PDB file of C-alpha atoms in Angstrom:
ATOM      1  CA  MET A  23     255.444 268.491 158.761  1.00  0.00           C
ATOM      2  CA  LYS A  24     257.883 266.152 160.512  1.00  0.00           C
ATOM      3  CA  THR A  25     259.971 263.494 158.797  1.00  0.00           C
ATOM      4  CA  ILE A  26     259.732 260.152 160.600  1.00  0.00           C
ATOM      5  CA  SER A  27     261.803 258.128 158.135  1.00  0.00           C
ATOM      6  CA  GLU A  28     263.095 258.177 154.568  1.00  0.00           C
ATOM      7  CA  ASN A  29     264.523 255.158 152.736  1.00  0.00           C
ATOM      8  CA  LYS A  30     265.846 254.805 149.217  1.00  0.00           C
ATOM      9  CA  VAL A  31     264.035 252.125 147.220  1.00  0.00           C
ATOM     10  CA  TYR A  32     264.007 251.460 143.460  1.00  0.00           C
ATOM     11  CA  GLY A  33     265.932 254.685 142.989  1.00  0.00           C
ATOM     12  CA  GLY A  34     263.276 256.781 144.706  1.00  0.00           C
ATOM     13  CA  ILE A  35     262.481 257.723 148.295  1.00  0.00           C
ATOM     14  CA  GLN A  36     259.880 256.101 150.543  1.00  0.00           C
ATOM     15  CA  GLY A  37     259.134 258.558 153.306  1.00  0.00           C
ATOM     16  CA  VAL A  38     256.893 258.548 156.369  1.00  0.00           C
ATOM     17  CA  TYR A  39     255.765 261.881 157.781  1.00  0.00           C
ATOM     18  CA  SER A  40     253.479 263.390 160.414  1.00  0.00           C
ATOM     19  CA  HIS A  41     251.713 266.705 160.844  1.00  0.00           C
ATOM     20  CA  MET A  42     249.085 268.352 162.968  1.00  0.00           C
ATOM     21  CA  SER A  43     245.763 268.108 161.162  1.00  0.00           C
ATOM     22  CA  ASP A  44     243.246 270.913 161.484  1.00  0.00           C
ATOM     23  CA  ALA A  45     240.546 268.704 159.958  1.00  0.00           C
ATOM     24  CA  CYS A  46     241.062 265.770 162.330  1.00  0.00           C
ATOM     25  CA  ASN A  47     242.212 267.853 165.300  1.00  0.00           C
ATOM     26  CA  CYS A  48     245.150 265.539 166.048  1.00  0.00           C
ATOM     27  CA  GLU A  49     248.519 264.465 164.705  1.00  0.00           C
ATOM     28  CA  MET A  50     248.225 262.401 161.526  1.00  0.00           C
ATOM     29  CA  THR A  51     250.810 260.141 159.906  1.00  0.00           C
ATOM     30  CA  PHE A  52     251.098 259.473 156.181  1.00  0.00           C
ATOM     31  CA  ALA A  53     253.620 258.066 153.716  1.00  0.00           C
ATOM     32  CA  VAL A  54     254.742 259.208 150.268  1.00  0.00           C
ATOM     33  CA  TYR A  55     256.808 257.370 147.680  1.00  0.00           C
ATOM     34  CA  MET A  56     258.606 259.689 145.273  1.00  0.00           C
ATOM     35  CA  PRO A  57     260.010 257.898 142.196  1.00  0.00           C
ATOM     36  CA  PRO A  58     263.449 258.722 140.786  1.00  0.00           C
ATOM     37  CA  GLN A  59     261.829 260.704 137.942  1.00  0.00           C
ATOM     38  CA  ALA A  60     260.786 263.353 140.489  1.00  0.00           C
ATOM     39  CA  SER A  61     264.374 264.617 140.533  1.00  0.00           C
ATOM     40  CA  ASN A  62     263.668 266.051 137.072  1.00  0.00           C
ATOM     41  CA  GLY A  63     260.411 267.787 137.993  1.00  0.00           C
ATOM     42  CA  PRO A  64     256.842 267.155 139.142  1.00  0.00           C
ATOM     43  CA  VAL A  65     255.332 263.707 138.551  1.00  0.00           C
ATOM     44  CA  PRO A  66     251.696 262.495 138.584  1.00  0.00           C
ATOM     45  CA  CYS A  67     250.340 261.432 141.957  1.00  0.00           C
ATOM     46  CA  LEU A  68     248.364 258.306 142.881  1.00  0.00           C
ATOM     47  CA  TRP A  69     246.489 258.126 146.194  1.00  0.00           C
ATOM     48  CA  TYR A  70     246.153 254.681 147.780  1.00  0.00           C
ATOM     49  CA  LEU A  71     243.461 254.387 150.476  1.00  0.00           C
ATOM     50  CA  SER A  72     243.743 251.392 152.786  1.00  0.00           C
ATOM     51  CA  GLY A  73     241.077 249.202 154.377  1.00  0.00           C
ATOM     52  CA  LEU A  74     239.761 248.349 157.824  1.00  0.00           C
ATOM     53  CA  THR A  75     242.335 248.045 160.640  1.00  0.00           C
ATOM     54  CA  CYS A  76     245.116 249.426 158.411  1.00  0.00           C
ATOM     55  CA  THR A  77     247.443 252.391 158.833  1.00  0.00           C
ATOM     56  CA  HIS A  78     249.669 254.104 156.246  1.00  0.00           C
ATOM     57  CA  ASP A  79     252.086 251.209 156.712  1.00  0.00           C
ATOM     58  CA  ASN A  80     250.100 248.230 155.376  1.00  0.00           C
ATOM     59  CA  ALA A  81     250.080 249.018 151.677  1.00  0.00           C
ATOM     60  CA  MET A  82     253.448 250.735 151.918  1.00  0.00           C
ATOM     61  CA  THR A  83     255.114 247.496 153.035  1.00  0.00           C
ATOM     62  CA  LYS A  84     252.856 244.783 151.566  1.00  0.00           C
ATOM     63  CA  ALA A  85     251.554 245.911 148.173  1.00  0.00           C
ATOM     64  CA  GLY A  86     254.853 246.246 146.338  1.00  0.00           C
ATOM     65  CA  LEU A  87     253.730 249.487 144.738  1.00  0.00           C
ATOM     66  CA  GLN A  88     257.103 251.241 144.838  1.00  0.00           C
ATOM     67  CA  ALA A  89     258.663 249.106 142.103  1.00  0.00           C
ATOM     68  CA  HIS A  90     255.792 249.878 139.748  1.00  0.00           C
ATOM     69  CA  ALA A  91     255.736 253.558 140.701  1.00  0.00           C
ATOM     70  CA  ALA A  92     259.446 253.797 139.863  1.00  0.00           C
ATOM     71  CA  GLU A  93     258.872 252.004 136.554  1.00  0.00           C
ATOM     72  CA  PHE A  94     256.096 254.359 135.471  1.00  0.00           C
ATOM     73  CA  GLY A  95     257.325 257.556 137.138  1.00  0.00           C
ATOM     74  CA  ILE A  96     254.423 258.198 139.458  1.00  0.00           C
ATOM     75  CA  ALA A  97     254.277 259.251 143.129  1.00  0.00           C
ATOM     76  CA  ILE A  98     252.119 257.326 145.604  1.00  0.00           C
ATOM     77  CA  VAL A  99     250.526 258.724 148.761  1.00  0.00           C
ATOM     78  CA  PHE A 100     249.530 256.357 151.577  1.00  0.00           C
ATOM     79  CA  PRO A 101     247.275 258.172 154.101  1.00  0.00           C
ATOM     80  CA  ASP A 102     246.158 256.707 157.403  1.00  0.00           C
ATOM     81  CA  THR A 103     242.633 255.309 157.642  1.00  0.00           C
ATOM     82  CA  SER A 104     241.498 257.366 160.648  1.00  0.00           C
ATOM     83  CA  PRO A 105     242.571 259.839 163.316  1.00  0.00           C
ATOM     84  CA  ARG A 106     244.439 258.337 166.248  1.00  0.00           C
ATOM     85  CA  GLY A 107     245.833 259.169 169.654  1.00  0.00           C
ATOM     86  CA  GLU A 108     244.828 260.066 173.172  1.00  0.00           C
ATOM     87  CA  GLY A 109     241.442 261.718 173.305  1.00  0.00           C
ATOM     88  CA  VAL A 110     240.337 260.345 169.909  1.00  0.00           C
ATOM     89  CA  ALA A 111     237.138 258.311 170.126  1.00  0.00           C
ATOM     90  CA  ASP A 112     237.423 254.580 169.541  1.00  0.00           C
ATOM     91  CA  ASP A 113     235.395 251.384 169.786  1.00  0.00           C
ATOM     92  CA  GLU A 114     236.240 247.855 170.902  1.00  0.00           C
ATOM     93  CA  ALA A 115     235.127 246.491 167.533  1.00  0.00           C
ATOM     94  CA  TYR A 116     237.743 246.357 164.772  1.00  0.00           C
ATOM     95  CA  ASP A 117     235.353 247.863 162.228  1.00  0.00           C
ATOM     96  CA  LEU A 118     234.471 251.108 164.000  1.00  0.00           C
ATOM     97  CA  GLY A 119     236.591 253.940 165.337  1.00  0.00           C
ATOM     98  CA  GLN A 120     240.355 254.125 164.986  1.00  0.00           C
ATOM     99  CA  GLY A 121     241.397 252.215 161.878  1.00  0.00           C
ATOM    100  CA  ALA A 122     237.887 252.415 160.431  1.00  0.00           C
ATOM    101  CA  GLY A 123     237.257 256.031 159.455  1.00  0.00           C
ATOM    102  CA  PHE A 124     235.376 255.082 156.250  1.00  0.00           C
ATOM    103  CA  TYR A 125     236.571 258.313 154.619  1.00  0.00           C
ATOM    104  CA  VAL A 126     233.547 260.335 155.739  1.00  0.00           C
ATOM    105  CA  ASN A 127     233.070 263.510 157.767  1.00  0.00           C
ATOM    106  CA  ALA A 128     231.359 262.395 160.956  1.00  0.00           C
ATOM    107  CA  THR A 129     228.440 264.479 162.200  1.00  0.00           C
ATOM    108  CA  GLU A 130     227.589 262.404 165.263  1.00  0.00           C
ATOM    109  CA  SER A 131     229.042 262.225 168.768  1.00  0.00           C
ATOM    110  CA  PRO A 132     231.620 261.068 169.848  1.00  0.00           C
ATOM    111  CA  TRP A 133     233.161 260.903 166.367  1.00  0.00           C
ATOM    112  CA  LYS A 134     232.601 264.439 165.057  1.00  0.00           C
ATOM    113  CA  PRO A 135     235.571 266.219 166.745  1.00  0.00           C
ATOM    114  CA  HIS A 136     238.192 264.083 164.987  1.00  0.00           C
ATOM    115  CA  PHE A 137     236.682 261.857 162.297  1.00  0.00           C
ATOM    116  CA  GLN A 138     236.733 264.272 159.357  1.00  0.00           C
ATOM    117  CA  MET A 139     238.487 261.954 156.944  1.00  0.00           C
ATOM    118  CA  GLU A 140     236.757 263.161 153.774  1.00  0.00           C
ATOM    119  CA  THR A 141     238.014 266.707 154.285  1.00  0.00           C
ATOM    120  CA  TYR A 142     241.385 265.417 155.406  1.00  0.00           C
ATOM    121  CA  ILE A 143     242.005 263.296 152.304  1.00  0.00           C
ATOM    122  CA  ALA A 144     240.339 265.440 149.660  1.00  0.00           C
ATOM    123  CA  SER A 145     241.523 268.834 150.915  1.00  0.00           C
ATOM    124  CA  GLU A 146     243.986 269.144 153.778  1.00  0.00           C
ATOM    125  CA  LEU A 147     246.424 266.339 153.012  1.00  0.00           C
ATOM    126  CA  ARG A 148     246.144 266.992 149.273  1.00  0.00           C
ATOM    127  CA  ASP A 149     247.191 270.606 149.828  1.00  0.00           C
ATOM    128  CA  LEU A 150     250.085 269.526 152.040  1.00  0.00           C
ATOM    129  CA  VAL A 151     251.355 266.931 149.557  1.00  0.00           C
ATOM    130  CA  THR A 152     251.184 269.292 146.594  1.00  0.00           C
ATOM    131  CA  GLU A 153     253.028 271.952 148.602  1.00  0.00           C
ATOM    132  CA  LYS A 154     255.817 269.766 150.006  1.00  0.00           C
ATOM    133  CA  PHE A 155     256.463 267.230 147.228  1.00  0.00           C
ATOM    134  CA  GLU A 156     257.300 267.363 143.530  1.00  0.00           C
ATOM    135  CA  VAL A 157     253.888 266.231 142.306  1.00  0.00           C
ATOM    136  CA  SER A 158     251.919 267.609 139.389  1.00  0.00           C
ATOM    137  CA  VAL A 159     248.280 268.690 139.287  1.00  0.00           C
ATOM    138  CA  HIS A 160     247.339 265.301 137.827  1.00  0.00           C
ATOM    139  CA  HIS A 161     246.070 262.946 140.543  1.00  0.00           C
ATOM    140  CA  GLY A 162     244.490 259.499 140.524  1.00  0.00           C
ATOM    141  CA  ILE A 163     242.971 257.508 143.358  1.00  0.00           C
ATOM    142  CA  THR A 164     242.684 253.824 144.230  1.00  0.00           C
ATOM    143  CA  GLY A 165     242.191 251.729 147.340  1.00  0.00           C
ATOM    144  CA  HIS A 166     241.415 248.345 148.830  1.00  0.00           C
ATOM    145  CA  SER A 167     238.199 247.267 150.592  1.00  0.00           C
ATOM    146  CA  MET A 168     237.137 250.221 152.793  1.00  0.00           C
ATOM    147  CA  GLY A 169     239.775 252.162 150.879  1.00  0.00           C
ATOM    148  CA  GLY A 170     238.234 251.084 147.590  1.00  0.00           C
ATOM    149  CA  HIS A 171     234.952 252.490 148.887  1.00  0.00           C
ATOM    150  CA  GLY A 172     236.770 255.711 149.724  1.00  0.00           C
ATOM    151  CA  ALA A 173     238.459 255.920 146.344  1.00  0.00           C
ATOM    152  CA  LEU A 174     235.218 255.449 144.413  1.00  0.00           C
ATOM    153  CA  THR A 175     233.156 257.848 146.496  1.00  0.00           C
ATOM    154  CA  LEU A 176     235.758 260.617 146.726  1.00  0.00           C
ATOM    155  CA  ALA A 177     236.466 260.447 143.003  1.00  0.00           C
ATOM    156  CA  MET A 178     232.773 260.842 142.216  1.00  0.00           C
ATOM    157  CA  LYS A 179     232.272 263.609 144.791  1.00  0.00           C
ATOM    158  CA  TYR A 180     235.393 265.540 143.752  1.00  0.00           C
ATOM    159  CA  PRO A 181     235.720 264.881 140.006  1.00  0.00           C
ATOM    160  CA  GLY A 182     238.105 267.789 139.469  1.00  0.00           C
ATOM    161  CA  HIS A 183     240.496 266.352 142.026  1.00  0.00           C
ATOM    162  CA  TYR A 184     241.084 262.985 140.391  1.00  0.00           C
ATOM    163  CA  GLN A 185     241.547 262.170 136.726  1.00  0.00           C
ATOM    164  CA  SER A 186     241.890 258.400 137.086  1.00  0.00           C
ATOM    165  CA  LEU A 187     240.133 255.822 139.252  1.00  0.00           C
ATOM    166  CA  SER A 188     240.492 252.173 140.229  1.00  0.00           C
ATOM    167  CA  ALA A 189     239.766 249.907 143.189  1.00  0.00           C
ATOM    168  CA  PHE A 190     240.700 246.544 144.687  1.00  0.00           C
ATOM    169  CA  ALA A 191     237.724 244.639 146.154  1.00  0.00           C
ATOM    170  CA  PRO A 192     235.862 247.798 147.201  1.00  0.00           C
ATOM    171  CA  ILE A 193     232.978 247.922 149.654  1.00  0.00           C
ATOM    172  CA  ALA A 194     230.687 248.752 146.770  1.00  0.00           C
ATOM    173  CA  ASN A 195     227.293 249.196 148.425  1.00  0.00           C
ATOM    174  CA  PRO A 196     227.891 250.053 152.116  1.00  0.00           C
ATOM    175  CA  SER A 197     224.349 251.228 152.801  1.00  0.00           C
ATOM    176  CA  GLY A 198     223.231 247.686 151.947  1.00  0.00           C
ATOM    177  CA  SER A 199     225.931 245.835 153.863  1.00  0.00           C
ATOM    178  CA  ASP A 200     226.970 245.136 157.437  1.00  0.00           C
ATOM    179  CA  TRP A 201     230.264 246.683 156.344  1.00  0.00           C
ATOM    180  CA  GLY A 202     228.697 250.100 156.002  1.00  0.00           C
ATOM    181  CA  ARG A 203     225.352 250.315 157.742  1.00  0.00           C
ATOM    182  CA  LYS A 204     226.980 250.097 161.169  1.00  0.00           C
ATOM    183  CA  GLN A 205     229.639 252.680 160.366  1.00  0.00           C
ATOM    184  CA  LEU A 206     227.517 255.120 158.359  1.00  0.00           C
ATOM    185  CA  GLY A 207     224.874 255.012 161.090  1.00  0.00           C
ATOM    186  CA  ALA A 208     227.451 255.686 163.790  1.00  0.00           C
ATOM    187  CA  TYR A 209     229.274 258.472 161.970  1.00  0.00           C
ATOM    188  CA  LEU A 210     226.385 260.118 160.086  1.00  0.00           C
ATOM    189  CA  GLY A 211     223.247 259.259 162.065  1.00  0.00           C
ATOM    190  CA  GLY A 212     220.152 257.291 161.234  1.00  0.00           C
ATOM    191  CA  ASP A 213     218.938 259.217 158.174  1.00  0.00           C
ATOM    192  CA  GLU A 214     219.811 256.798 155.386  1.00  0.00           C
ATOM    193  CA  SER A 215     219.264 259.446 152.708  1.00  0.00           C
ATOM    194  CA  ILE A 216     222.495 261.054 153.965  1.00  0.00           C
ATOM    195  CA  TRP A 217     224.365 257.778 153.519  1.00  0.00           C
ATOM    196  CA  ALA A 218     223.734 257.869 149.761  1.00  0.00           C
ATOM    197  CA  ALA A 219     226.534 260.419 149.324  1.00  0.00           C
ATOM    198  CA  HIS A 220     228.959 257.777 150.622  1.00  0.00           C
ATOM    199  CA  ASP A 221     227.766 254.742 148.667  1.00  0.00           C
ATOM    200  CA  ALA A 222     229.522 254.106 145.348  1.00  0.00           C
ATOM    201  CA  SER A 223     226.604 252.197 143.840  1.00  0.00           C
ATOM    202  CA  ILE A 224     224.219 255.076 144.565  1.00  0.00           C
ATOM    203  CA  LEU A 225     226.690 257.861 143.766  1.00  0.00           C
ATOM    204  CA  LEU A 226     227.502 256.407 140.366  1.00  0.00           C
ATOM    205  CA  LYS A 227     223.827 256.434 139.493  1.00  0.00           C
ATOM    206  CA  ASP A 228     223.295 259.968 140.826  1.00  0.00           C
ATOM    207  CA  LYS A 229     226.537 261.724 139.861  1.00  0.00           C
ATOM    208  CA  GLY A 230     228.278 259.407 137.425  1.00  0.00           C
ATOM    209  CA  TRP A 231     231.948 259.282 136.546  1.00  0.00           C
ATOM    210  CA  SER A 232     233.240 260.871 133.361  1.00  0.00           C
ATOM    211  CA  GLY A 233     236.243 258.580 132.947  1.00  0.00           C
ATOM    212  CA  ASP A 234     236.743 254.846 133.031  1.00  0.00           C
ATOM    213  CA  ILE A 235     237.186 252.591 136.060  1.00  0.00           C
ATOM    214  CA  LEU A 236     239.312 249.509 136.728  1.00  0.00           C
ATOM    215  CA  ILE A 237     238.098 247.135 139.454  1.00  0.00           C
ATOM    216  CA  ASP A 238     239.702 243.863 140.528  1.00  0.00           C
ATOM    217  CA  GLN A 239     237.748 241.491 142.772  1.00  0.00           C
ATOM    218  CA  GLY A 240     238.869 238.126 144.103  1.00  0.00           C
ATOM    219  CA  ALA A 241     236.386 235.373 143.300  1.00  0.00           C
ATOM    220  CA  ASP A 242     237.386 233.563 146.510  1.00  0.00           C
ATOM    221  CA  ASP A 243     237.229 236.690 148.647  1.00  0.00           C
ATOM    222  CA  GLN A 244     236.073 235.622 152.106  1.00  0.00           C
ATOM    223  CA  PHE A 245     234.205 238.932 152.438  1.00  0.00           C
ATOM    224  CA  TYR A 246     232.534 238.810 149.025  1.00  0.00           C
ATOM    225  CA  ASP A 247     228.988 239.008 150.414  1.00  0.00           C
ATOM    226  CA  LEU A 248     229.864 242.061 152.532  1.00  0.00           C
ATOM    227  CA  LEU A 249     231.480 243.900 149.619  1.00  0.00           C
ATOM    228  CA  LYS A 250     228.370 243.699 147.380  1.00  0.00           C
ATOM    229  CA  PRO A 251     230.241 243.903 144.056  1.00  0.00           C
ATOM    230  CA  ALA A 252     227.181 242.880 142.029  1.00  0.00           C
ATOM    231  CA  SER A 253     225.397 246.087 143.061  1.00  0.00           C
ATOM    232  CA  LEU A 254     228.154 248.217 141.578  1.00  0.00           C
ATOM    233  CA  VAL A 255     228.530 246.138 138.432  1.00  0.00           C
ATOM    234  CA  THR A 256     224.799 246.500 137.752  1.00  0.00           C
ATOM    235  CA  VAL A 257     225.039 250.287 138.005  1.00  0.00           C
ATOM    236  CA  LEU A 258     228.193 250.392 135.864  1.00  0.00           C
ATOM    237  CA  VAL A 259     226.293 248.601 133.119  1.00  0.00           C
ATOM    238  CA  ASP A 260     223.058 250.557 133.581  1.00  0.00           C
ATOM    239  CA  THR A 261     224.855 253.925 133.473  1.00  0.00           C
ATOM    240  CA  LYS A 262     227.031 252.834 130.536  1.00  0.00           C
ATOM    241  CA  THR A 263     230.143 253.771 132.484  1.00  0.00           C
ATOM    242  CA  THR A 264     233.274 252.565 130.723  1.00  0.00           C
ATOM    243  CA  HIS A 265     234.866 250.036 133.023  1.00  0.00           C
ATOM    244  CA  GLU A 266     237.017 246.965 133.318  1.00  0.00           C
ATOM    245  CA  TYR A 267     235.717 244.665 136.057  1.00  0.00           C
ATOM    246  CA  ARG A 268     237.926 241.630 136.575  1.00  0.00           C
ATOM    247  CA  LEU A 269     236.780 238.731 138.743  1.00  0.00           C
ATOM    248  CA  GLN A 270     240.041 237.012 139.636  1.00  0.00           C
ATOM    249  CA  GLN A 271     239.584 233.294 140.196  1.00  0.00           C
ATOM    250  CA  GLY A 272     241.244 231.817 143.291  1.00  0.00           C
ATOM    251  CA  TYR A 273     242.153 235.150 144.889  1.00  0.00           C
ATOM    252  CA  ASP A 274     240.998 236.237 148.340  1.00  0.00           C
ATOM    253  CA  HIS A 275     240.868 239.606 150.134  1.00  0.00           C
ATOM    254  CA  SER A 276     244.497 239.708 151.264  1.00  0.00           C
ATOM    255  CA  TYR A 277     247.495 241.772 150.216  1.00  0.00           C
ATOM    256  CA  TYR A 278     248.632 238.757 148.186  1.00  0.00           C
ATOM    257  CA  PHE A 279     245.679 239.616 145.942  1.00  0.00           C
ATOM    258  CA  VAL A 280     246.470 243.343 145.941  1.00  0.00           C
ATOM    259  CA  SER A 281     250.168 242.861 145.194  1.00  0.00           C
ATOM    260  CA  THR A 282     249.415 240.468 142.326  1.00  0.00           C
ATOM    261  CA  PHE A 283     247.489 243.106 140.405  1.00  0.00           C
ATOM    262  CA  ALA A 284     249.222 246.232 141.736  1.00  0.00           C
ATOM    263  CA  ARG A 285     251.281 246.782 138.604  1.00  0.00           C
ATOM    264  CA  ASP A 286     248.165 246.753 136.424  1.00  0.00           C
ATOM    265  CA  HIS A 287     246.634 249.514 138.536  1.00  0.00           C
ATOM    266  CA  VAL A 288     249.741 251.699 138.627  1.00  0.00           C
ATOM    267  CA  ALA A 289     250.071 251.334 134.851  1.00  0.00           C
ATOM    268  CA  TRP A 290     246.370 252.182 134.435  1.00  0.00           C
ATOM    269  CA  HIS A 291     246.751 255.411 136.378  1.00  0.00           C
ATOM    270  CA  ALA A 292     250.089 256.373 134.846  1.00  0.00           C
ATOM    271  CA  GLU A 293     248.698 256.038 131.315  1.00  0.00           C
ATOM    272  CA  ARG A 294     245.722 258.268 132.089  1.00  0.00           C
ATOM    273  CA  LEU A 295     247.572 260.853 134.163  1.00  0.00           C
ATOM    274  CA  LYS A 296     250.583 261.209 131.901  1.00  0.00           C
ATOM    275  CA  SER A 297     248.357 261.692 128.861  1.00  0.00           C
ATOM    276  CA  ARG A 298     247.199 264.926 130.509  1.00  0.00           C
ATOM    277  CA  SER A 299     250.712 266.261 131.117  1.00  0.00           C
TER     278      SER A 299
END
């Protein structure tokens, strides 16, 4: 693991790091914020998955999460959204290829050699973070848009990995949306039954979630129809999953929306993770 930068902020350290990934077969960059409380021992860890076109940097610099993480004594990990670099497949469209990994393990050419983001997030990077940083065994996961999709699906697929779950404007039903059908078809092939394992609305019905879920959605989100929030809300109610779904009037899909409600999400995760310590 290489250190790219480390800066003191709110008494803690915001670092950016890189490493060679076996899963993605390329060098990957990620960021970690360690709060000041980590100097006294391991702290809970919150994973923040970003959306389309983003890198580790977007939420790190725009969401204002560090102040809240320092307040509640929780680490935050900001992974990249896809593999990158020379020789890594890409597409001219913003919503496919580099910057649009969708947190799945690709099985189709030309994506398969590098686009193994599910394994990378849930296994490889998790192991690296727990080895190199003072984080406890208690992890939560959240994300925005494509990252909200990733947070919901990974939490349901790996329930032992994450003890708390939230999302900002997640792509809630990708197999029924243009933000999903294109990408799942490209990465996983044309068999839509395989896509179900990467669709939060279907996964919740099939696998469920044993905890509670916090979801914030902007009522004025310009991508509302692509996100399909109603599909997920229906399943949350039908499965009697404890949840708090908040439709925020006047808010769009931007990081202004995310930063406005960031403290609520960090507090949500800290309460649930620290209760297990």
